Structure formats: C-alpha cells, structure tokens
JSON list of C-alpha atoms in Angstrom, two decimals:
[
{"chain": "A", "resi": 358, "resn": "UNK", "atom": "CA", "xyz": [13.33, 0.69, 11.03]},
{"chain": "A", "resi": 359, "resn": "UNK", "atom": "CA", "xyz": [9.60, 1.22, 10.95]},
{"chain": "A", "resi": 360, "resn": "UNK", "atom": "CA", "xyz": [8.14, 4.98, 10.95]},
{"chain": "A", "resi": 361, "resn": "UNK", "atom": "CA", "xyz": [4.54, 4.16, 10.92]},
{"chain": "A", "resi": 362, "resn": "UNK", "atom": "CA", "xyz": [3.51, 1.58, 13.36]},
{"chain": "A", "resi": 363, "resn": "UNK", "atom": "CA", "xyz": [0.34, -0.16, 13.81]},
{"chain": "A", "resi": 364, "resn": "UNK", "atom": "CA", "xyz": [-0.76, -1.62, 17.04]},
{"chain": "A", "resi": 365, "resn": "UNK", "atom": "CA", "xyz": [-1.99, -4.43, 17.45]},
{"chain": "A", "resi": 366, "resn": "UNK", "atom": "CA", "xyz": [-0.61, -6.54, 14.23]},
{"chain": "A", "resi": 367, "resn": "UNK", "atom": "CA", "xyz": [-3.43, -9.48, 15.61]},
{"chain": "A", "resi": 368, "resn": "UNK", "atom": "CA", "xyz": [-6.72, -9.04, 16.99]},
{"chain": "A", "resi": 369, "resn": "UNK", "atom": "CA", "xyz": [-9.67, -11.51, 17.72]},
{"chain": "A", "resi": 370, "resn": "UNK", "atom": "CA", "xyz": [-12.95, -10.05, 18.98]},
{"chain": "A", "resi": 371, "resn": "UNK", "atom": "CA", "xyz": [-16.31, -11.48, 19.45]},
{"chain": "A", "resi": 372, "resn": "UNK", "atom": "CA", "xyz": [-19.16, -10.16, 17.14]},
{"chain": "A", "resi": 373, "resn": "UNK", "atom": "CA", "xyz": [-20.82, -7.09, 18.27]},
{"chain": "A", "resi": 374, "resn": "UNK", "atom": "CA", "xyz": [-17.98, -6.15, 20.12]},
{"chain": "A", "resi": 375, "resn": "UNK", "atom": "CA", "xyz": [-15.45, -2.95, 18.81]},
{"chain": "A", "resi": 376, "resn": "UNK", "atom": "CA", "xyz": [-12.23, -2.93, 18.35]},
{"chain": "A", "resi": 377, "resn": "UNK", "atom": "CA", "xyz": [-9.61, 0.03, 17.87]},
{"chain": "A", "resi": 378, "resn": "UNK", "atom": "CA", "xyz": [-6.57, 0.02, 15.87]},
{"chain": "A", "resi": 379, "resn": "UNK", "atom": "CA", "xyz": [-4.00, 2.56, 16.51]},
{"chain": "A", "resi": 380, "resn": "UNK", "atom": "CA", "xyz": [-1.80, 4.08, 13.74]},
{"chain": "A", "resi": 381, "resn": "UNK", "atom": "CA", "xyz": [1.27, 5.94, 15.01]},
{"chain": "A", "resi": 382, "resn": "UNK", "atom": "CA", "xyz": [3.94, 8.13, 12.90]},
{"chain": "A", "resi": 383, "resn": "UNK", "atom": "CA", "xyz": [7.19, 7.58, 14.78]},
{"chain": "A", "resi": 384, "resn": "UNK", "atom": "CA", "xyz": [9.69, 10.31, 13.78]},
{"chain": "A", "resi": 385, "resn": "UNK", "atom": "CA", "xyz": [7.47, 12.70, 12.01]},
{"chain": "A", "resi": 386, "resn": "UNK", "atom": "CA", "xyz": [3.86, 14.56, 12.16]},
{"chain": "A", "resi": 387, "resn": "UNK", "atom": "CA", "xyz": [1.25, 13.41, 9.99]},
{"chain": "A", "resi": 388, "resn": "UNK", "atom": "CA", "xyz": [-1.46, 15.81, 8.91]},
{"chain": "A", "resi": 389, "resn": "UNK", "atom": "CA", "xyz": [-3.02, 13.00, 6.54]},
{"chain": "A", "resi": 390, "resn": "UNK", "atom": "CA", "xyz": [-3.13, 9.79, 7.60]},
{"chain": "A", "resi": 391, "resn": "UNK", "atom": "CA", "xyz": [-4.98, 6.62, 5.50]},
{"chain": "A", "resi": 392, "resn": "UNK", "atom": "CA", "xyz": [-6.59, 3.21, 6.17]},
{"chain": "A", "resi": 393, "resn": "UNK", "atom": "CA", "xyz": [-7.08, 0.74, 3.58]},
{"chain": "A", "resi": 394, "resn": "UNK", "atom": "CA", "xyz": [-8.77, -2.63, 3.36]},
{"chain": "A", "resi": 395, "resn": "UNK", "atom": "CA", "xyz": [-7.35, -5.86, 2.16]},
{"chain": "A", "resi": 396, "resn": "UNK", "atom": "CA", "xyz": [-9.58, -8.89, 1.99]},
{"chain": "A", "resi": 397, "resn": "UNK", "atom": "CA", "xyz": [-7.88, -12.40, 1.12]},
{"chain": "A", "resi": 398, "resn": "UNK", "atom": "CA", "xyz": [-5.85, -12.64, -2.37]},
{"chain": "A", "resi": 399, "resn": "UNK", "atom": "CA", "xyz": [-7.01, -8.93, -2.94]},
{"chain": "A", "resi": 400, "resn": "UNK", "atom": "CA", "xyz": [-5.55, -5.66, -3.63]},
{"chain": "A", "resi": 401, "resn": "UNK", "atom": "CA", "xyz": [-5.48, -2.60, -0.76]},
{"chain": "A", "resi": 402, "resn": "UNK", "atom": "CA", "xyz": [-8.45, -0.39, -0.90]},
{"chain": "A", "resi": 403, "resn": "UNK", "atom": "CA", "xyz": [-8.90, 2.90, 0.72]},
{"chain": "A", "resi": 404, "resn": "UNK", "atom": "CA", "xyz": [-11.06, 3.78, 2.85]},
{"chain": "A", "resi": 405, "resn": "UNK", "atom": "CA", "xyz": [-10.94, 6.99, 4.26]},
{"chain": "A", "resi": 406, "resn": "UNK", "atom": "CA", "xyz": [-8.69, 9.48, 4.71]},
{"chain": "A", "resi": 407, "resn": "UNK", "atom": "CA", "xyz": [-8.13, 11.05, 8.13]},
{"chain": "A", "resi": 408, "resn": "UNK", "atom": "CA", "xyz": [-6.64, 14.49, 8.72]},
{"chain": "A", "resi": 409, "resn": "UNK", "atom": "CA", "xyz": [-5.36, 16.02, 11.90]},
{"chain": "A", "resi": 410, "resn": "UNK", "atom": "CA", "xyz": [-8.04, 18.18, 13.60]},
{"chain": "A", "resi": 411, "resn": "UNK", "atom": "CA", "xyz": [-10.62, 17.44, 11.05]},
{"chain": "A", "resi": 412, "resn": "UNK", "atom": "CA", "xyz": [-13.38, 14.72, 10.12]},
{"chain": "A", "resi": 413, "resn": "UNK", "atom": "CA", "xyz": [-12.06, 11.60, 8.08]},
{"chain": "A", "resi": 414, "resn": "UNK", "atom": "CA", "xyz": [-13.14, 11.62, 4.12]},
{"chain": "A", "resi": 415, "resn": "UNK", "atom": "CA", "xyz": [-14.82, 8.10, 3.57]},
{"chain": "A", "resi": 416, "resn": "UNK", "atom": "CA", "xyz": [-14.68, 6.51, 0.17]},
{"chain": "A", "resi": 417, "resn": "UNK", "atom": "CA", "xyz": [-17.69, 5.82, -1.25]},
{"chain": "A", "resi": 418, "resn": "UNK", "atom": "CA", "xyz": [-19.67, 2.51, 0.29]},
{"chain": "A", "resi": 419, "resn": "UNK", "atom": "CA", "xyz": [-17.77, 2.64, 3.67]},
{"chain": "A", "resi": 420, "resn": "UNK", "atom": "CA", "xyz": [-19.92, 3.13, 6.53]},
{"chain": "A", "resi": 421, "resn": "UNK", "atom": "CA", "xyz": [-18.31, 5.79, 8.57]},
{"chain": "A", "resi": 422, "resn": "UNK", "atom": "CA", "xyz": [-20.89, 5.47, 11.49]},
{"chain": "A", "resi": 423, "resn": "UNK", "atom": "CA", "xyz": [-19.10, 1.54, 11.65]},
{"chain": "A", "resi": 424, "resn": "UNK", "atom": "CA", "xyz": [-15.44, 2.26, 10.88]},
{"chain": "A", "resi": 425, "resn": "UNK", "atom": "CA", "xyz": [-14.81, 5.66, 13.12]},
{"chain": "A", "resi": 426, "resn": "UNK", "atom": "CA", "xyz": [-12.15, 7.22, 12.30]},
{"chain": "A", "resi": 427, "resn": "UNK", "atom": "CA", "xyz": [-10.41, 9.67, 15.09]},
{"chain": "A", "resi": 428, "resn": "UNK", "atom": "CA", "xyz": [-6.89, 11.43, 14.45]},
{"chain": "A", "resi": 429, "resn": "UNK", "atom": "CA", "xyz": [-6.57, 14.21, 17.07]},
{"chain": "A", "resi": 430, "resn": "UNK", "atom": "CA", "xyz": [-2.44, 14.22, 16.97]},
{"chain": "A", "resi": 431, "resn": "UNK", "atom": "CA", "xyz": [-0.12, 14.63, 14.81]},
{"chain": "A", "resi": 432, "resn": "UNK", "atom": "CA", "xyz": [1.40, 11.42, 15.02]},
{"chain": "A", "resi": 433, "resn": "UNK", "atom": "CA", "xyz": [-2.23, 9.04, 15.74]},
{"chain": "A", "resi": 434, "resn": "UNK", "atom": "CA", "xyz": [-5.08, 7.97, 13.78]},
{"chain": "A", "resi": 435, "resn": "UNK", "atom": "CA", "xyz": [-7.01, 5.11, 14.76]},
{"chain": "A", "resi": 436, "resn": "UNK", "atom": "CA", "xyz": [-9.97, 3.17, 13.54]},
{"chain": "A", "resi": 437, "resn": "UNK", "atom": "CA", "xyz": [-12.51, 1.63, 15.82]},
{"chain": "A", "resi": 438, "resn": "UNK", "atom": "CA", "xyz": [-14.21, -1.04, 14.23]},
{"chain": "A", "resi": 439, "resn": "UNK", "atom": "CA", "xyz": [-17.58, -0.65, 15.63]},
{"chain": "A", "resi": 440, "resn": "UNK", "atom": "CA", "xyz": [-20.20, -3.65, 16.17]},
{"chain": "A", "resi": 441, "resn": "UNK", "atom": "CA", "xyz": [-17.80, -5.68, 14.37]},
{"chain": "A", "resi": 442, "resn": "UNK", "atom": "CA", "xyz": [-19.17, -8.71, 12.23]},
{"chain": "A", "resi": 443, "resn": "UNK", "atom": "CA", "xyz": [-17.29, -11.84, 10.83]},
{"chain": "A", "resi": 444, "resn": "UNK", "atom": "CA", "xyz": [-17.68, -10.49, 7.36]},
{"chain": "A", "resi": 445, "resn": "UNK", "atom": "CA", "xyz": [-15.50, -7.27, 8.86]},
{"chain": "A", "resi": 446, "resn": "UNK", "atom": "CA", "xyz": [-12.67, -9.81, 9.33]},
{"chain": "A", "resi": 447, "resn": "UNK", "atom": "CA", "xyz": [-9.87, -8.59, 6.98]},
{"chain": "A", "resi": 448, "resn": "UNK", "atom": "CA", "xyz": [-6.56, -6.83, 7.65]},
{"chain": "A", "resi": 449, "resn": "UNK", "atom": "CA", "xyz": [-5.96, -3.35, 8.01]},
{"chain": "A", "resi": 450, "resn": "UNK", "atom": "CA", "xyz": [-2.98, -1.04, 7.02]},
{"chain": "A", "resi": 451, "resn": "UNK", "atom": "CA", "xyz": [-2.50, 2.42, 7.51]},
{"chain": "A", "resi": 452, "resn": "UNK", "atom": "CA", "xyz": [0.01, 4.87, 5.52]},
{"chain": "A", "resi": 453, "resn": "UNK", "atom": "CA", "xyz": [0.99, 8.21, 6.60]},
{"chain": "A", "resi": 454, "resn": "UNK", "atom": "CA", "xyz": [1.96, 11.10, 4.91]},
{"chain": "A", "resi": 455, "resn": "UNK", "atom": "CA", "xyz": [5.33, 12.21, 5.51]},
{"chain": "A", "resi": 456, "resn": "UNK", "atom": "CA", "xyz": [6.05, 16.51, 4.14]},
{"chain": "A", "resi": 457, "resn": "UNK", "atom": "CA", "xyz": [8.79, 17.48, 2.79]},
{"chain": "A", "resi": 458, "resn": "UNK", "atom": "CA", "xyz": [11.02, 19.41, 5.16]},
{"chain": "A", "resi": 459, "resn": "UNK", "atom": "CA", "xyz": [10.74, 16.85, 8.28]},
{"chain": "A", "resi": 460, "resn": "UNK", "atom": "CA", "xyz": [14.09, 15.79, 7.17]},
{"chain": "A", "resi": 461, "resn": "UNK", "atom": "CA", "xyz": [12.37, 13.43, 4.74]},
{"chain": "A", "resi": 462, "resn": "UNK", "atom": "CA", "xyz": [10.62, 13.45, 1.03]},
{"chain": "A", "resi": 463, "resn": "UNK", "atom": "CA", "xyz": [7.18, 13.93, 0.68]},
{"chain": "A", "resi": 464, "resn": "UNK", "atom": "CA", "xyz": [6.13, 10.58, 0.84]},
{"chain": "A", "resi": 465, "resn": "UNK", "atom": "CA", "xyz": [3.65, 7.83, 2.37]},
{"chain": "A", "resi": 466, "resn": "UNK", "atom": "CA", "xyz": [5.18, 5.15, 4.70]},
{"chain": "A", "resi": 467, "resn": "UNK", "atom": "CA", "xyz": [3.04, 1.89, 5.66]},
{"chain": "A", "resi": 468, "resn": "UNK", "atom": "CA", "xyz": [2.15, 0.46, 8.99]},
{"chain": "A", "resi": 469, "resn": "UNK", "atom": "CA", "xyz": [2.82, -3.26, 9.39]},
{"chain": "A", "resi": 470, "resn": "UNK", "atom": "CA", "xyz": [-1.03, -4.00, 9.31]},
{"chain": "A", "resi": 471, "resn": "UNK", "atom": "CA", "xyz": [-3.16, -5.09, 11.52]},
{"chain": "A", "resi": 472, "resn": "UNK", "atom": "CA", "xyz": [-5.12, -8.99, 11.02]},
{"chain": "A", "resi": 473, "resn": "UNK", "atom": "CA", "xyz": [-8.73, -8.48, 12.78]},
{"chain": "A", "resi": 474, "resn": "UNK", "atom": "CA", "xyz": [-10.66, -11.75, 12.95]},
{"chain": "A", "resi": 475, "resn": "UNK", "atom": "CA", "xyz": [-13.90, -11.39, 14.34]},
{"chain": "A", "resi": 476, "resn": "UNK", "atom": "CA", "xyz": [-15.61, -14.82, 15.24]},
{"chain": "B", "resi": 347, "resn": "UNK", "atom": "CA", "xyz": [-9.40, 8.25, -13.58]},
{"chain": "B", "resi": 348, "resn": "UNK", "atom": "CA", "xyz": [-6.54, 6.45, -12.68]},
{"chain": "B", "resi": 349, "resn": "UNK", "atom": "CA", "xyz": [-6.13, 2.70, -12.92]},
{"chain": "B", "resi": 350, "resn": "UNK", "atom": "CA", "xyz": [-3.18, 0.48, -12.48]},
{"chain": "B", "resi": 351, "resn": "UNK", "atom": "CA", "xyz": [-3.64, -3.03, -13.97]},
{"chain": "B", "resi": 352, "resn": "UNK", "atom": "CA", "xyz": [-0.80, -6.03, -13.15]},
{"chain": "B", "resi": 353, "resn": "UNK", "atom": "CA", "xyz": [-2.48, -8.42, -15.81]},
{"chain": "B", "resi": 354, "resn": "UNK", "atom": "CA", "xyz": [-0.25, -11.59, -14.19]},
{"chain": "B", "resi": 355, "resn": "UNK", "atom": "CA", "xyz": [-2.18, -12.81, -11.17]},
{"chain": "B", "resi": 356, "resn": "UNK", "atom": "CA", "xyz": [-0.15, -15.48, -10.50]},
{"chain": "B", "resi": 357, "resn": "UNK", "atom": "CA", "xyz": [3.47, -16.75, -11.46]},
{"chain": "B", "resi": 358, "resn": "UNK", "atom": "CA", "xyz": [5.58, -19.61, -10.55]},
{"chain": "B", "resi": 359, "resn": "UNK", "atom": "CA", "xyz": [8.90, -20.04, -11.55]},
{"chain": "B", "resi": 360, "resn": "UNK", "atom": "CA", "xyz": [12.13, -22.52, -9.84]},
{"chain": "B", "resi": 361, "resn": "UNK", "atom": "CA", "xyz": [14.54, -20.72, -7.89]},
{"chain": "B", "resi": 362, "resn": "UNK", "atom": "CA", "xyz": [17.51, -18.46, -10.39]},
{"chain": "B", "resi": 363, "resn": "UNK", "atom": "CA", "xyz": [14.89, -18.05, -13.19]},
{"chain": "B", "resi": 364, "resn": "UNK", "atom": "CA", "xyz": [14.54, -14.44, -14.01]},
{"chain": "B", "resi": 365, "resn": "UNK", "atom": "CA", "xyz": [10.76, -13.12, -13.35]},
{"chain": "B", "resi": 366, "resn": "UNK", "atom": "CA", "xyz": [9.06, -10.12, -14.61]},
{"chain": "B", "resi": 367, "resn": "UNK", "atom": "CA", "xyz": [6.31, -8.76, -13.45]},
{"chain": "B", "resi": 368, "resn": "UNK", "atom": "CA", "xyz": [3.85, -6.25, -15.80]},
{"chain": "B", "resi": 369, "resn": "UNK", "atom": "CA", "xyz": [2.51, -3.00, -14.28]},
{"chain": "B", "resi": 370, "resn": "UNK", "atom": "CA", "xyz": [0.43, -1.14, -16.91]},
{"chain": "B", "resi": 371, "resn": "UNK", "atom": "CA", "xyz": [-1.28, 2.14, -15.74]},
{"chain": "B", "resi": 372, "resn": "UNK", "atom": "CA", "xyz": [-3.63, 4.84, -16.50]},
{"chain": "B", "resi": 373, "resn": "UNK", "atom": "CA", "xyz": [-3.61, 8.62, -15.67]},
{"chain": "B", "resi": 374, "resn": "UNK", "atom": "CA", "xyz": [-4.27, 12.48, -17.20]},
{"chain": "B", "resi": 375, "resn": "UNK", "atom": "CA", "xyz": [-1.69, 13.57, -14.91]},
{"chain": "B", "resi": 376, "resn": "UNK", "atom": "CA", "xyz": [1.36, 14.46, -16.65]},
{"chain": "B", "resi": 377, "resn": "UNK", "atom": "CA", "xyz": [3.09, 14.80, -13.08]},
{"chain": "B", "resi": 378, "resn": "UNK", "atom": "CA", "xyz": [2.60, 11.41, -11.53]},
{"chain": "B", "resi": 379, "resn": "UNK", "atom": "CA", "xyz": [4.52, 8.35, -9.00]},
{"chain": "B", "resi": 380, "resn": "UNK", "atom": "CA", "xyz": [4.79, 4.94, -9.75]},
{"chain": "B", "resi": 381, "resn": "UNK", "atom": "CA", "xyz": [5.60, 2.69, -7.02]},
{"chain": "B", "resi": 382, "resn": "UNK", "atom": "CA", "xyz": [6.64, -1.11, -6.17]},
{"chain": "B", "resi": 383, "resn": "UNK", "atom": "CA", "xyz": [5.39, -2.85, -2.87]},
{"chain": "B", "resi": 384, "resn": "UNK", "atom": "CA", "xyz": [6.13, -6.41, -1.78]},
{"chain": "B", "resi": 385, "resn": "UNK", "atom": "CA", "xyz": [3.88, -7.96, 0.28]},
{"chain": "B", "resi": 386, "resn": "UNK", "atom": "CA", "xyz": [5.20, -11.66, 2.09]},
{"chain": "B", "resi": 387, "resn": "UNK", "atom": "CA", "xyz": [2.51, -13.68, 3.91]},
{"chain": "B", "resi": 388, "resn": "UNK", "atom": "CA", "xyz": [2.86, -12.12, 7.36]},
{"chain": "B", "resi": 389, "resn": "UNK", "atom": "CA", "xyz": [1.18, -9.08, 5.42]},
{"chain": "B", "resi": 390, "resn": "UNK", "atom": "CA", "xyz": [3.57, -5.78, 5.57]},
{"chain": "B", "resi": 391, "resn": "UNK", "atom": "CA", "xyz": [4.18, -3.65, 3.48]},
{"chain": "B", "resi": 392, "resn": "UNK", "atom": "CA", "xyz": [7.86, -3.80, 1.80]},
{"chain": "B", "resi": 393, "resn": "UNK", "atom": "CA", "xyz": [8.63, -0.23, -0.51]},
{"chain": "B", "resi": 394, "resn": "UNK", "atom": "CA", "xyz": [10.97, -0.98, -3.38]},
{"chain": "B", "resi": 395, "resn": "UNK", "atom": "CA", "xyz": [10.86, 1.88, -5.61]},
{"chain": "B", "resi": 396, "resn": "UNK", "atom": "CA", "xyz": [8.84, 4.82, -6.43]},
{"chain": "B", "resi": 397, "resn": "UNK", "atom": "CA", "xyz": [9.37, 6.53, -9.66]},
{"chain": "B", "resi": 398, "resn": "UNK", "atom": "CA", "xyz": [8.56, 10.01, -10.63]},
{"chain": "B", "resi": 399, "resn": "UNK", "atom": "CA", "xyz": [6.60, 10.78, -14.18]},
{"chain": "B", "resi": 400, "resn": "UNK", "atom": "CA", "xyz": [9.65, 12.92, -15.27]},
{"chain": "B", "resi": 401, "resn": "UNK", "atom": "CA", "xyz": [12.44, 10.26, -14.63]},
{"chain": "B", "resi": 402, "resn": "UNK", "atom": "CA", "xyz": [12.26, 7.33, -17.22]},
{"chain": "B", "resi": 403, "resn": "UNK", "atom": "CA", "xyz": [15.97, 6.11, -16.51]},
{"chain": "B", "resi": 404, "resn": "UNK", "atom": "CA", "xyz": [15.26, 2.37, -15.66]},
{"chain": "B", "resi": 405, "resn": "UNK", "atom": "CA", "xyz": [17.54, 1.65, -12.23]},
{"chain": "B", "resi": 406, "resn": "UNK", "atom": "CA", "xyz": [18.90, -1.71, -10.83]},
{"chain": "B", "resi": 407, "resn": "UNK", "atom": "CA", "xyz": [18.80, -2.66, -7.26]},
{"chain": "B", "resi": 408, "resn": "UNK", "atom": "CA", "xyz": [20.83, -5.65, -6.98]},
{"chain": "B", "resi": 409, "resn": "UNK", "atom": "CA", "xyz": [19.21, -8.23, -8.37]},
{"chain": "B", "resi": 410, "resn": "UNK", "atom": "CA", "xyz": [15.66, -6.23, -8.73]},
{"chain": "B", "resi": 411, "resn": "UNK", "atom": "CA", "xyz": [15.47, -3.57, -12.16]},
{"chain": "B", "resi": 412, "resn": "UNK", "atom": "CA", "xyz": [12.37, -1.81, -12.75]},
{"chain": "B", "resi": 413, "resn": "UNK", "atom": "CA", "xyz": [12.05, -0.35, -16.55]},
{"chain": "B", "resi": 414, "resn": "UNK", "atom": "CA", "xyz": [9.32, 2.79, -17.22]},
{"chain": "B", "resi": 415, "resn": "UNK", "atom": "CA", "xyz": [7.82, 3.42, -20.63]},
{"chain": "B", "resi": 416, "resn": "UNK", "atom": "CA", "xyz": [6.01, 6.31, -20.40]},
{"chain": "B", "resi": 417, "resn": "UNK", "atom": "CA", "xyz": [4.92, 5.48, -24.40]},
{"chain": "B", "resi": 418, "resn": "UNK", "atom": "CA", "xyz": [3.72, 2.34, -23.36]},
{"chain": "B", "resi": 419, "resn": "UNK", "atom": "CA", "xyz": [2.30, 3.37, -19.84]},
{"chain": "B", "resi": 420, "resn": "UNK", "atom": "CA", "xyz": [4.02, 0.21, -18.09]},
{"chain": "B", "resi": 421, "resn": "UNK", "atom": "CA", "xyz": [6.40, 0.06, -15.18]},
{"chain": "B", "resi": 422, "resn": "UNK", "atom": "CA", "xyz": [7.63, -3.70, -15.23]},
{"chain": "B", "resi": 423, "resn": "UNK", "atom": "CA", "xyz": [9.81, -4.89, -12.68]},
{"chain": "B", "resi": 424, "resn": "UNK", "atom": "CA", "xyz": [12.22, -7.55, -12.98]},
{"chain": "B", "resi": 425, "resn": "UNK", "atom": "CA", "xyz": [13.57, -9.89, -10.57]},
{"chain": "B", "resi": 426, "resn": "UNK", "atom": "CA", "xyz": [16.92, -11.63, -11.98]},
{"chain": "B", "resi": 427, "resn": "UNK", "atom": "CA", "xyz": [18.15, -15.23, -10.72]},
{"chain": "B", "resi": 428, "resn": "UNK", "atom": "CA", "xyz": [14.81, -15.35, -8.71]},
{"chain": "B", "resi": 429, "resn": "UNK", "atom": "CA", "xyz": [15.02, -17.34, -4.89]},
{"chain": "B", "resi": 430, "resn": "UNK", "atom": "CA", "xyz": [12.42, -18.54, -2.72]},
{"chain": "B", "resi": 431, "resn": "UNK", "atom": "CA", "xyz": [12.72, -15.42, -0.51]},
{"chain": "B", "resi": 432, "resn": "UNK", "atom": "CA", "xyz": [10.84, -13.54, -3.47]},
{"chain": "B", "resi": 433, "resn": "UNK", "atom": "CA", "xyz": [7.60, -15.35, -2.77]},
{"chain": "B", "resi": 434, "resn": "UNK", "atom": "CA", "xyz": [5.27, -12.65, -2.40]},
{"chain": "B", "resi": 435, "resn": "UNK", "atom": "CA", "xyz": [2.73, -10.70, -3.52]},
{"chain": "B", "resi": 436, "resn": "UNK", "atom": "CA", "xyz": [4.22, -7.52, -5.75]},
{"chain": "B", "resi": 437, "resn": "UNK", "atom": "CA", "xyz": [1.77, -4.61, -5.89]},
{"chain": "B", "resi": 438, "resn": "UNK", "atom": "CA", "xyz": [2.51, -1.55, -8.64]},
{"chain": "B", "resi": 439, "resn": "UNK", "atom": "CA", "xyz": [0.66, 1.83, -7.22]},
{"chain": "B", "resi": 440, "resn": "UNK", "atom": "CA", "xyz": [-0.18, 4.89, -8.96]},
{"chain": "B", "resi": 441, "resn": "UNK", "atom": "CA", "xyz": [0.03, 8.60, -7.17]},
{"chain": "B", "resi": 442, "resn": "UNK", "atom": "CA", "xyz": [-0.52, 12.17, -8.51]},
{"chain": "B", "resi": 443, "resn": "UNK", "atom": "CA", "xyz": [0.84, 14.36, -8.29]},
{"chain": "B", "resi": 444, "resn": "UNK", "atom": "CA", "xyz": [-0.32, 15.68, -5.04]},
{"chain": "B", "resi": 445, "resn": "UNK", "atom": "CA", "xyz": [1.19, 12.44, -3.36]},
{"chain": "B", "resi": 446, "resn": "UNK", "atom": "CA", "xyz": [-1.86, 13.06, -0.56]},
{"chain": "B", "resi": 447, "resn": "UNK", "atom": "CA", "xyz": [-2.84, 9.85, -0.99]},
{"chain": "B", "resi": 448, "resn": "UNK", "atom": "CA", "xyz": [-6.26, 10.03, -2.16]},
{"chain": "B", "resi": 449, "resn": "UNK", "atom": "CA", "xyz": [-5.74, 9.48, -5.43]},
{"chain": "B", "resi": 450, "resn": "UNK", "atom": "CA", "xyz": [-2.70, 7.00, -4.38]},
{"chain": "B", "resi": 451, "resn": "UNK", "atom": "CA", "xyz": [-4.10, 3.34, -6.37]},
{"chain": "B", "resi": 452, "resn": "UNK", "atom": "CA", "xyz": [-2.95, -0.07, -6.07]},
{"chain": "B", "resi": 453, "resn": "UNK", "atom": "CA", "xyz": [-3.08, -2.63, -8.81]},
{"chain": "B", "resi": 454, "resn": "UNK", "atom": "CA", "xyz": [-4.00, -6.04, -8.13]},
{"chain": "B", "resi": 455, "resn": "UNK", "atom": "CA", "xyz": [-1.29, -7.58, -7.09]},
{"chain": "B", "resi": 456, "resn": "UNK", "atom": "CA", "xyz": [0.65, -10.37, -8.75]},
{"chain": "B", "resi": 457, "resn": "UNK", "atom": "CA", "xyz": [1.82, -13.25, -6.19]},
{"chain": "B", "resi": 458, "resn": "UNK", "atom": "CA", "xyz": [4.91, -14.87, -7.30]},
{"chain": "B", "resi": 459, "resn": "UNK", "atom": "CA", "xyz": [5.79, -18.41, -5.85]},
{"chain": "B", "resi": 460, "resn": "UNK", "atom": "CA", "xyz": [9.34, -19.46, -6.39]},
{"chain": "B", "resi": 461, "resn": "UNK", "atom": "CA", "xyz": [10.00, -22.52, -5.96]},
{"chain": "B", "resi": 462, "resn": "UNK", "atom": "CA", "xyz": [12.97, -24.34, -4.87]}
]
C-alpha cells in the first residue's frame, strides 16, 4: 500500500485564488520531504526541498514567495500554490525520504500526485 | 553534474514483442542509485528497481530484466513478451550517494504504447 500520500489527487481553482497540497508520510517520519513539477509529456523536476523545522531549499527559477512550502511535522509537507495562474496548471508529486532504521531502507517513496488545473 | 539521458522518446510495439528501453547516465560519484519508475496516464508513480553503483548483477522480475554497465554508463531495462498493460511512461533516475534527494535526477522519460 501507499506510504506517502498526497491529498487531493484533483484540484480546480480559479486564477488568483491558492491552493494547498498536502504531502503525508504514512508509517514513517520524514525529515526531508520533496516536490517536483511535471508539465505535459515532460520529465519530473524538483523544486524545492523541504525539511522538518527548517525553511524549504528552492531550485533555482522557482519563486518561493508563489509556491510556499511549510513542513512543520514529521510526517507533512505541503505546498500552497499562491495566486495561482493557468500557466501554474501542471501536476504535482511529492517524495519523502524514508532513514534507515524505521524498519525500512534509506529510500524515497512517491505520493500519487496531485493534477492542479487552474482556469 | 549528473545527467540521465533515455534517448527513445517514444516506442510502439504490438502486444508479446520484447521492448527495451535505454537509460544512459552521467555522474563523478563512484557511490551512486539507479532507479526505474513507471508512470501510467492517471500519473503515479510505480518503483521497479533501484540499483546500487556497487551491484552490476543484472536481475529479472518476471517478465521485466534491467542490465547495468557501469563501462558503458547505461541501465537498460527490458520488458519481454510486452502487453498493453505496459503502456506507460518509463522514467530512469539517478541518486548519489547521499540518497537526500537533491541530487536525485530523472531522465526524460520514454512512453511506450503497446498495442494490441
């Protein structure tokens, strides 16, 4: 079964409006959490990284005053697409990091991704 | 820097035709993962493999085998007596050796259509 989950897998917002995505680690705490990108026929990009406690680490050309990033548990990150514009319309995954000695191998497990259409 | 390059955008092949898919990469780690993702339409993630830099053994998963060259920096994955239920984009990825994700880099993607 899943151990990263995303909520919600579809979202539809006006422009200008925000929306938040939530990224949860199910059966094990997640210092380092990561949100990527993926626009139509193209590969996953990162962009940021967010760690527990701390401020997320934005790749460069991602505007981190539009895509806030907020993980303040161990098992949550989310990212609140801010002002959102059509051309923001893409979906969004999360992976979290899963250490070594949680009774599984240091690893990254996937969310199911999250389609944001803003219209 | 690293780089992962799946020169095969897109294939199509009938259903039981073998497939493989190419997965070249780049990296001055000598402590690295390689991984295989399958992506269907509805957009998830799927996790087939992921290989460390130190194990070259190629390993068959029923009818999925994934060979690693370390002299030829490729990771190709093979699908044998392909069906439709392989459509789907295939993504290799690239980690270092610190596996915290920052430096964790998909290719491209191939999509593979198989058709009935």
């Amino acid at each position: 079964g899943a151990v990263v989950s995303q909520h919600p897998s579809w979202v539809i917002c006006k422009s200008g409006t925000s929306v938040k995505i939530e990224c949860r680690s199910l059966d094990f705490q997640a210092t380092t959490m990561f949100w990527y990108r993926q626009f139509p026929k193209q590969s996953l990009m990162l962009m940021a990284t967010s760690n527990e406690g701390s401020k997320a680490t934005y790749e460069q050309g991602v505007e981190k005053d539009k895509f806030l990033i907020n993980h303040a548990s161990l098992t949550l990150s989310t990212l609140t697409v801010t002002s959102a514009h059509p051309e923001d319309s893409s979906f969004y995954i999360c992976s979290a990091l899963s250490r070594q000695g949680q009774g599984r191998r240091n690893t990254i497990y996937f969310g199911e991704g999250s389609w944001l259409t803003v219209v | 820097a690293q780089k992962v390059t799946q020169a095969q955008t897109e294939i199509s092949v009938v259903e039981k035709e073998d497939v493989t898919l190419d997965c070249v990469y780049e990296t001055r780690d000598t402590t690295y993962y390689l991984f295989w993702y399958k992506q269907p339409p509805s957009g998830e993630l799927v996790f087939l493999i992921r290989r460390n830099s130190f194990d070259e053994q190629n390993e068959i998963s029923g009818r999925y085998s994934w060979n690693f060259q370390k002299s030829t920096s490729s990771f190709n994955f093979t699908i044998t007596a392909s069906q439709v239920v392989d459509s789907a984009v295939y993504f290799c990825a690239l980690s270092e050796a610190s596996i915290n994700g920052q430096n964790f880099v998909f290719g491209p993607g191939t999509r593979l259509s198989v058709l009935p």
